[in-house]
Short mmCIF file of C-alpha atoms and ligand atoms in Angstrom, two decimals:
data_model
loop_
_atom_site.label_atom_id
_atom_site.label_comp_id
_atom_site.label_asym_id
_atom_site.label_seq_id
_atom_site.Cartn_x
_atom_site.Cartn_y
_atom_site.Cartn_z
CA MET A 273 0.00 0.00 0.00
CA ILE A 274 1.27 3.45 -0.88
CA LEU A 275 0.26 6.34 1.34
CA ILE A 276 -0.47 9.39 -0.81
CA ASP A 277 1.30 12.35 0.77
CA GLY A 278 -0.83 15.38 -0.05
CA LYS A 279 1.15 17.60 2.26
CA GLN A 280 4.44 16.96 0.45
CA THR A 281 2.81 17.08 -2.99
CA ALA A 282 1.21 20.43 -2.14
CA ALA A 283 4.60 21.74 -0.95
CA ASP A 284 6.18 20.60 -4.24
CA ILE A 285 3.44 22.42 -6.18
CA ARG A 286 3.91 25.61 -4.14
CA ALA A 287 7.66 25.50 -4.90
CA GLU A 288 6.88 25.16 -8.64
CA LEU A 289 4.39 28.01 -8.41
CA LYS A 290 6.89 30.28 -6.72
CA VAL A 291 8.99 30.12 -9.88
CA ARG A 292 5.97 30.74 -12.14
CA ALA A 293 4.68 33.62 -10.00
CA ALA A 294 8.14 35.26 -10.07
CA ALA A 295 8.28 34.87 -13.86
CA PHE A 296 4.85 36.48 -14.12
CA GLU A 297 5.96 39.38 -11.93
CA GLU A 298 9.10 39.82 -14.02
CA ARG A 299 7.09 40.00 -17.24
CA SER A 300 4.13 42.06 -16.03
CA GLY A 301 5.72 44.30 -13.39
CA ARG A 302 3.13 43.28 -10.83
CA LYS A 303 2.35 40.30 -8.62
CA ALA A 304 -0.48 37.91 -9.44
CA GLY A 305 -3.40 38.95 -7.22
CA LEU A 306 -6.13 37.16 -5.29
CA ALA A 307 -9.04 38.90 -3.58
CA VAL A 308 -10.86 36.93 -0.90
CA VAL A 309 -14.30 38.02 0.28
CA LEU A 310 -15.14 36.76 3.75
CA ILE A 311 -18.56 37.66 5.09
CA GLY A 312 -19.52 36.87 8.67
CA ASP A 313 -17.60 35.06 11.38
CA ASP A 314 -17.81 31.34 10.60
CA PRO A 315 -14.80 29.97 12.55
CA ALA A 316 -13.86 27.29 9.98
CA SER A 317 -13.93 29.92 7.21
CA GLN A 318 -11.56 32.14 9.21
CA VAL A 319 -9.07 29.27 9.38
CA TYR A 320 -9.41 28.43 5.65
CA VAL A 321 -8.92 32.09 4.69
CA ARG A 322 -5.82 32.42 6.88
CA ASN A 323 -4.36 29.31 5.23
CA LYS A 324 -5.08 30.76 1.79
CA GLU A 325 -3.39 34.04 2.73
CA ARG A 326 -0.37 32.11 4.00
CA GLY A 327 -0.20 30.06 0.79
CA CYS A 328 -0.34 33.23 -1.34
CA ALA A 329 2.46 34.85 0.66
CA GLU A 330 4.67 31.78 0.29
CA VAL A 331 4.22 31.57 -3.47
CA GLY A 332 4.49 35.31 -4.15
CA ILE A 333 0.84 36.08 -4.90
CA SER A 334 -0.50 39.34 -3.53
CA SER A 335 -3.65 38.52 -1.56
CA ARG A 336 -6.15 40.85 0.00
CA THR A 337 -8.99 39.70 2.22
CA TYR A 338 -12.15 41.79 2.47
CA ARG A 339 -13.73 40.96 5.83
CA LEU A 340 -17.35 42.08 5.95
CA PRO A 341 -19.75 41.82 8.88
CA ALA A 342 -22.43 39.09 8.93
CA GLN A 343 -25.21 41.67 8.42
CA THR A 344 -23.73 42.91 5.08
CA SER A 345 -26.54 43.40 2.57
CA GLN A 346 -26.73 41.69 -0.82
CA THR A 347 -26.29 45.08 -2.53
CA GLU A 348 -23.15 45.88 -0.53
CA ALA A 349 -21.64 42.45 -1.17
CA GLU A 350 -22.41 42.66 -4.91
CA ALA A 351 -20.91 46.16 -5.09
CA LEU A 352 -17.66 44.91 -3.58
CA VAL A 353 -17.40 41.89 -5.90
CA SER A 354 -18.23 44.06 -8.94
CA SER A 355 -15.48 46.54 -8.02
CA LEU A 356 -12.98 43.65 -7.70
CA ALA A 357 -14.15 42.42 -11.09
CA GLU A 358 -13.04 45.75 -12.57
CA ASP A 359 -9.71 45.89 -10.71
CA ASP A 360 -6.78 45.01 -13.00
CA ARG A 361 -4.57 44.00 -10.07
CA VAL A 362 -7.01 41.26 -9.12
CA ASP A 363 -6.63 38.05 -11.16
CA GLY A 364 -8.83 35.84 -9.01
CA ILE A 365 -11.83 36.48 -6.77
CA LEU A 366 -12.82 33.99 -4.14
CA ILE A 367 -16.00 34.28 -2.11
CA GLN A 368 -15.56 32.16 0.99
CA LEU A 369 -18.57 29.89 1.52
CA PRO A 370 -20.83 29.36 3.37
CA LEU A 371 -22.39 32.83 3.27
CA PRO A 372 -24.74 34.14 5.96
CA ALA A 373 -28.22 32.72 5.25
CA HIS A 374 -29.79 36.02 4.09
CA LEU A 375 -27.39 36.36 1.16
CA ASP A 376 -28.12 34.90 -2.28
CA GLU A 377 -25.03 32.78 -2.99
CA LYS A 378 -25.84 32.10 -6.63
CA LYS A 379 -26.41 35.77 -7.41
CA LEU A 380 -23.25 36.88 -5.62
CA LEU A 381 -21.11 34.23 -7.32
CA SER A 382 -22.49 35.36 -10.68
CA CYS A 383 -20.84 38.79 -10.11
CA ILE A 384 -17.43 37.14 -10.57
CA PRO A 385 -16.41 37.32 -14.24
CA THR A 386 -15.40 33.91 -15.63
CA PRO A 387 -11.68 34.75 -16.09
CA LYS A 388 -11.44 35.64 -12.37
CA ASP A 389 -13.50 32.66 -11.16
CA VAL A 390 -10.55 30.78 -9.65
CA ASP A 391 -12.88 28.44 -7.75
CA GLY A 392 -14.48 27.22 -10.99
CA PHE A 393 -17.98 27.55 -9.51
CA SER A 394 -19.50 29.68 -12.28
CA ALA A 395 -22.05 28.20 -14.65
CA GLU A 396 -19.72 28.95 -17.55
CA ASN A 397 -16.73 27.18 -16.01
CA LEU A 398 -18.86 24.20 -14.93
CA GLY A 399 -20.32 24.09 -18.45
CA LYS A 400 -16.81 24.05 -19.91
CA LEU A 401 -15.90 21.17 -17.62
CA ALA A 402 -19.02 19.29 -18.69
CA LYS A 403 -18.03 19.83 -22.33
CA ASN A 404 -14.39 18.87 -21.63
CA GLU A 405 -13.15 22.33 -22.59
CA SER A 406 -10.43 24.14 -20.66
CA GLY A 407 -11.47 26.50 -17.87
CA ALA A 408 -11.05 26.95 -14.13
CA VAL A 409 -11.96 23.82 -12.18
CA ALA A 410 -13.07 23.51 -8.55
CA CYS A 411 -9.92 23.26 -6.45
CA THR A 412 -10.63 20.14 -4.39
CA PRO A 413 -11.45 17.77 -7.28
CA ARG A 414 -8.59 19.27 -9.29
CA GLY A 415 -6.32 18.46 -6.35
CA VAL A 416 -7.51 14.85 -6.44
CA MET A 417 -6.67 14.61 -10.16
CA GLU A 418 -3.23 16.07 -9.48
CA LEU A 419 -2.59 13.44 -6.80
CA LEU A 420 -3.65 10.67 -9.20
CA LYS A 421 -1.32 12.09 -11.85
CA ARG A 422 1.69 12.56 -9.59
CA TYR A 423 1.31 9.07 -8.13
CA HIS A 424 0.96 7.62 -11.65
CA ILE A 425 -2.44 6.12 -10.91
CA PRO A 426 -4.00 5.44 -14.32
CA THR A 427 -7.55 6.58 -15.03
CA CYS A 428 -8.03 5.58 -18.70
CA GLY A 429 -10.47 2.69 -18.94
CA LYS A 430 -10.62 2.32 -15.14
CA ARG A 431 -13.80 2.05 -13.10
CA ALA A 432 -14.13 5.14 -10.93
CA VAL A 433 -16.81 5.60 -8.30
CA VAL A 434 -17.47 8.99 -6.71
CA VAL A 435 -19.61 9.00 -3.57
CA GLY A 436 -21.15 12.47 -3.30
CA ARG A 437 -22.59 14.80 -5.95
CA SER A 438 -22.16 18.31 -4.52
CA ASN A 439 -21.40 21.14 -6.93
CA ILE A 440 -18.05 21.82 -5.30
CA VAL A 441 -16.72 18.28 -4.98
CA GLY A 442 -18.63 15.23 -6.24
CA ARG A 443 -20.05 16.57 -9.50
CA PRO A 444 -16.88 18.23 -10.86
CA MET A 445 -14.89 15.23 -9.59
CA ALA A 446 -17.01 12.86 -11.67
CA LEU A 447 -16.64 15.09 -14.75
CA LEU A 448 -12.85 15.30 -14.36
CA LEU A 449 -12.58 11.54 -14.10
CA LEU A 450 -14.84 11.16 -17.13
CA ASN A 451 -12.68 13.64 -19.05
CA ALA A 452 -9.68 11.51 -18.03
CA ASP A 453 -11.33 8.51 -19.75
CA ALA A 454 -12.45 6.65 -16.63
CA THR A 455 -15.81 4.87 -16.57
CA VAL A 456 -17.54 6.82 -13.85
CA THR A 457 -20.41 6.07 -11.48
CA VAL A 458 -21.70 8.82 -9.19
CA CYS A 459 -23.39 7.74 -5.95
CA HIS A 460 -25.47 9.81 -3.53
CA SER A 461 -27.91 9.44 -0.68
CA LYS A 462 -30.58 7.83 -2.89
CA THR A 463 -28.23 5.26 -4.46
CA LYS A 464 -29.27 1.64 -4.05
CA GLY A 465 -26.61 -1.05 -3.68
CA LEU A 466 -23.88 1.42 -2.70
CA LYS A 467 -21.62 -1.24 -1.23
CA GLU A 468 -21.63 -3.36 -4.40
CA ILE A 469 -21.03 -0.34 -6.64
CA CYS A 470 -18.12 0.90 -4.51
CA ALA A 471 -16.61 -2.58 -4.45
CA GLU A 472 -16.24 -2.45 -8.25
CA ALA A 473 -14.13 0.70 -8.18
CA ASP A 474 -10.49 0.82 -9.25
CA ILE A 475 -10.57 4.44 -8.04
CA LEU A 476 -12.93 5.23 -5.18
CA VAL A 477 -13.45 8.87 -4.20
CA ALA A 478 -15.35 9.55 -0.98
CA ALA A 479 -16.92 13.02 -0.63
CA VAL A 480 -19.80 12.34 1.71
CA GLY A 481 -19.07 14.23 4.92
CA LYS A 482 -19.71 11.21 7.19
CA PRO A 483 -16.89 9.89 9.39
CA ARG A 484 -15.54 6.44 8.39
CA PHE A 485 -18.50 5.90 6.04
CA ILE A 486 -16.50 3.82 3.54
CA THR A 487 -15.71 0.53 5.22
CA ALA A 488 -13.31 -2.21 4.07
CA ASP A 489 -16.12 -4.39 2.68
CA MET A 490 -16.95 -1.59 0.20
CA VAL A 491 -13.44 -1.55 -1.25
CA LYS A 492 -11.95 -3.75 -3.98
CA GLU A 493 -8.57 -5.34 -3.31
CA GLY A 494 -5.93 -3.05 -4.90
CA ALA A 495 -8.18 -0.02 -5.34
CA ALA A 496 -6.91 3.56 -5.08
CA VAL A 497 -8.96 5.21 -2.34
CA ILE A 498 -9.18 8.99 -2.18
CA ASP A 499 -10.76 10.49 0.92
CA VAL A 500 -12.06 14.03 0.49
CA GLY A 501 -14.05 14.08 3.74
CA ILE A 502 -13.10 16.29 6.65
CA ASN A 503 -15.01 15.42 9.80
CA ARG A 504 -14.37 16.34 13.38
CA VAL A 505 -14.89 13.48 15.81
CA GLU A 506 -14.18 14.08 19.49
CA GLY A 507 -11.91 17.00 18.60
CA ALA A 508 -9.84 15.06 16.04
CA LEU A 509 -10.07 15.18 12.25
CA CYS A 510 -11.08 12.09 10.36
CA GLY A 511 -12.11 11.36 6.81
CA ASP A 512 -15.03 9.57 5.18
CA VAL A 513 -12.98 6.37 4.92
CA ASP A 514 -12.34 3.86 7.69
CA PHE A 515 -8.63 4.35 7.11
CA ASP A 516 -7.16 1.64 9.37
CA ALA A 517 -9.23 -1.16 7.85
CA VAL A 518 -9.29 0.11 4.25
CA LYS A 519 -5.51 0.61 4.04
CA GLU A 520 -5.10 -3.17 4.28
CA LYS A 521 -6.95 -3.57 0.95
CA ALA A 522 -6.07 -0.44 -0.98
CA SER A 523 -3.07 -0.05 -3.29
CA PHE A 524 -3.07 3.73 -2.70
CA ILE A 525 -4.83 5.70 0.01
CA THR A 526 -4.95 9.33 1.17
CA PRO A 527 -4.79 10.08 4.90
CA VAL A 528 -6.93 12.68 6.67
CA PRO A 529 -5.41 15.08 7.51
CA GLY A 530 -2.51 15.37 5.06
CA GLY A 531 -4.17 13.97 1.94
CA VAL A 532 -6.58 15.93 -0.24
CA GLY A 533 -6.88 18.89 2.17
CA PRO A 534 -3.50 20.55 1.49
CA MET A 535 -4.02 20.07 -2.25
CA THR A 536 -7.12 22.27 -2.31
CA ILE A 537 -5.18 25.42 -1.44
CA ALA A 538 -2.30 24.47 -3.73
CA MET A 539 -4.80 24.21 -6.61
CA LEU A 540 -6.29 27.59 -5.71
CA LEU A 541 -2.82 29.13 -5.93
CA LEU A 542 -2.29 27.39 -9.27
CA SER A 543 -5.61 28.78 -10.58
CA VAL A 544 -4.60 32.32 -9.56
CA VAL A 545 -1.22 32.04 -11.30
CA GLU A 546 -2.91 30.61 -14.41
CA ALA A 547 -5.49 33.42 -14.41
CA ALA A 548 -2.68 35.99 -14.09
CA GLU A 549 -0.71 34.38 -16.92
CA ARG A 550 -3.77 34.60 -19.18
CA THR A 551 -3.72 38.40 -18.81
CA LEU A 552 -0.23 38.67 -20.38
P1 NDP B 1213 -22.21 17.91 0.77
O1 NDP B 1213 -22.86 17.72 2.09
O2 NDP B 1213 -22.56 19.08 -0.07
O3 NDP B 1213 -22.43 16.60 -0.12
C1 NDP B 1213 -22.39 15.33 0.43
C2 NDP B 1213 -22.78 14.33 -0.62
O4 NDP B 1213 -22.78 13.04 -0.01
C3 NDP B 1213 -24.18 14.57 -1.19
O5 NDP B 1213 -24.16 14.43 -2.59
C4 NDP B 1213 -25.01 13.46 -0.54
O6 NDP B 1213 -26.05 12.95 -1.36
C5 NDP B 1213 -23.98 12.37 -0.35
N1 NDP B 1213 -24.40 11.47 0.72
C6 NDP B 1213 -24.82 11.79 1.96
N2 NDP B 1213 -25.19 10.68 2.65
C7 NDP B 1213 -24.97 9.64 1.81
C8 NDP B 1213 -25.15 8.24 1.92
N3 NDP B 1213 -25.64 7.69 3.04
N4 NDP B 1213 -24.84 7.47 0.87
C9 NDP B 1213 -24.33 8.01 -0.27
N5 NDP B 1213 -24.14 9.34 -0.44
C10 NDP B 1213 -24.45 10.13 0.59
O7 NDP B 1213 -20.64 17.89 1.07
P2 NDP B 1213 -19.39 18.40 0.19
O8 NDP B 1213 -19.38 17.74 -1.13
O9 NDP B 1213 -19.30 19.87 0.28
O10 NDP B 1213 -18.19 17.82 1.07
C11 NDP B 1213 -18.02 16.46 1.29
C12 NDP B 1213 -16.94 16.24 2.31
O11 NDP B 1213 -15.72 16.75 1.81
C13 NDP B 1213 -17.17 16.97 3.65
O12 NDP B 1213 -16.62 16.18 4.68
C14 NDP B 1213 -16.37 18.24 3.49
O13 NDP B 1213 -15.93 18.74 4.74
C15 NDP B 1213 -15.20 17.73 2.70
N6 NDP B 1213 -14.53 18.75 1.89
C16 NDP B 1213 -13.18 18.73 1.90
C17 NDP B 1213 -12.47 19.64 1.17
C18 NDP B 1213 -11.01 19.55 1.19
O14 NDP B 1213 -10.35 20.53 0.93
N7 NDP B 1213 -10.43 18.38 1.45
C19 NDP B 1213 -13.13 20.69 0.40
C20 NDP B 1213 -14.58 20.56 0.37
C21 NDP B 1213 -15.23 19.63 1.12
P3 NDP B 1213 -27.33 13.86 -1.81
O15 NDP B 1213 -26.83 14.72 -2.93
O16 NDP B 1213 -28.32 12.86 -2.27
O17 NDP B 1213 -27.75 14.63 -0.60
#
């Protein structure tokens, strides 16, 4: 069994990006720029945003976080995003989710122009992904693909099963695997025969949000198992996969923490550098 080291892979990617970001700065006379919009005081979001700022600083991306109070109105939030859309120093705009309940997420996200949509959440970028055309892709599933690539795990002709169909993980994950020539099955809460379907997978991606949901009897001998889940159980982080039991059957497995998690931010940084390079 090979343990997939997302932490090291993400560090390798950040080192590569440092070179690319410096080359961009050299050519353009400015740093690649990310604007983060954080509305409200969700504690997990504060941590994610700090990690994104740290990642930007390491790579040489200029990042600016706009912290707005929870009671910010839709009009105020849209005005901010629209002004960032016009700002030439901003290559990527990220609206940290979840938003306070009174805000219309879809409408606010639609204020981000496609070239600055580094999260790949816009209808246009998702449409491009569905049509297998190039565009920004959601960072977490892109990180999974990067891990598969860097660990030389083949996808062409393989059976891939994605458990979860959210717009930010499961759905784009399934499309990326399909675009990489895997035969893909997407499972969700209404799926019947989940165990049997999972047990056919050469590549099994768990994005459910339920601790240790994928048990060893759901995993084929020799499968590559990718755990996207981040769950907090009794103060400790654990994934959606019953790691200790599943690692005995898997050929490759990601740990939680230290697997997919660090890749998400690395892919965000990559998307910002790519967006900046497209402005040259
Ligand atoms: P969502 O809650 O949006 O989606 C969960 C999916 O799991 C849904 O499609 C749901 O089905 C499906 N599901 C729920 N119960 C079952 C079940 N019993 N059987 C089969 N499918 C089921 O979560 P996200 O996609 O946003 O996130 C998934 C996990 O990944 C979470 O733990 C989250 O914290 C983590 N995450 C990690 C990131 C990282 O950087 N590593 C980034 C983003 C998320 P249905 O559609 O029918 O409701």
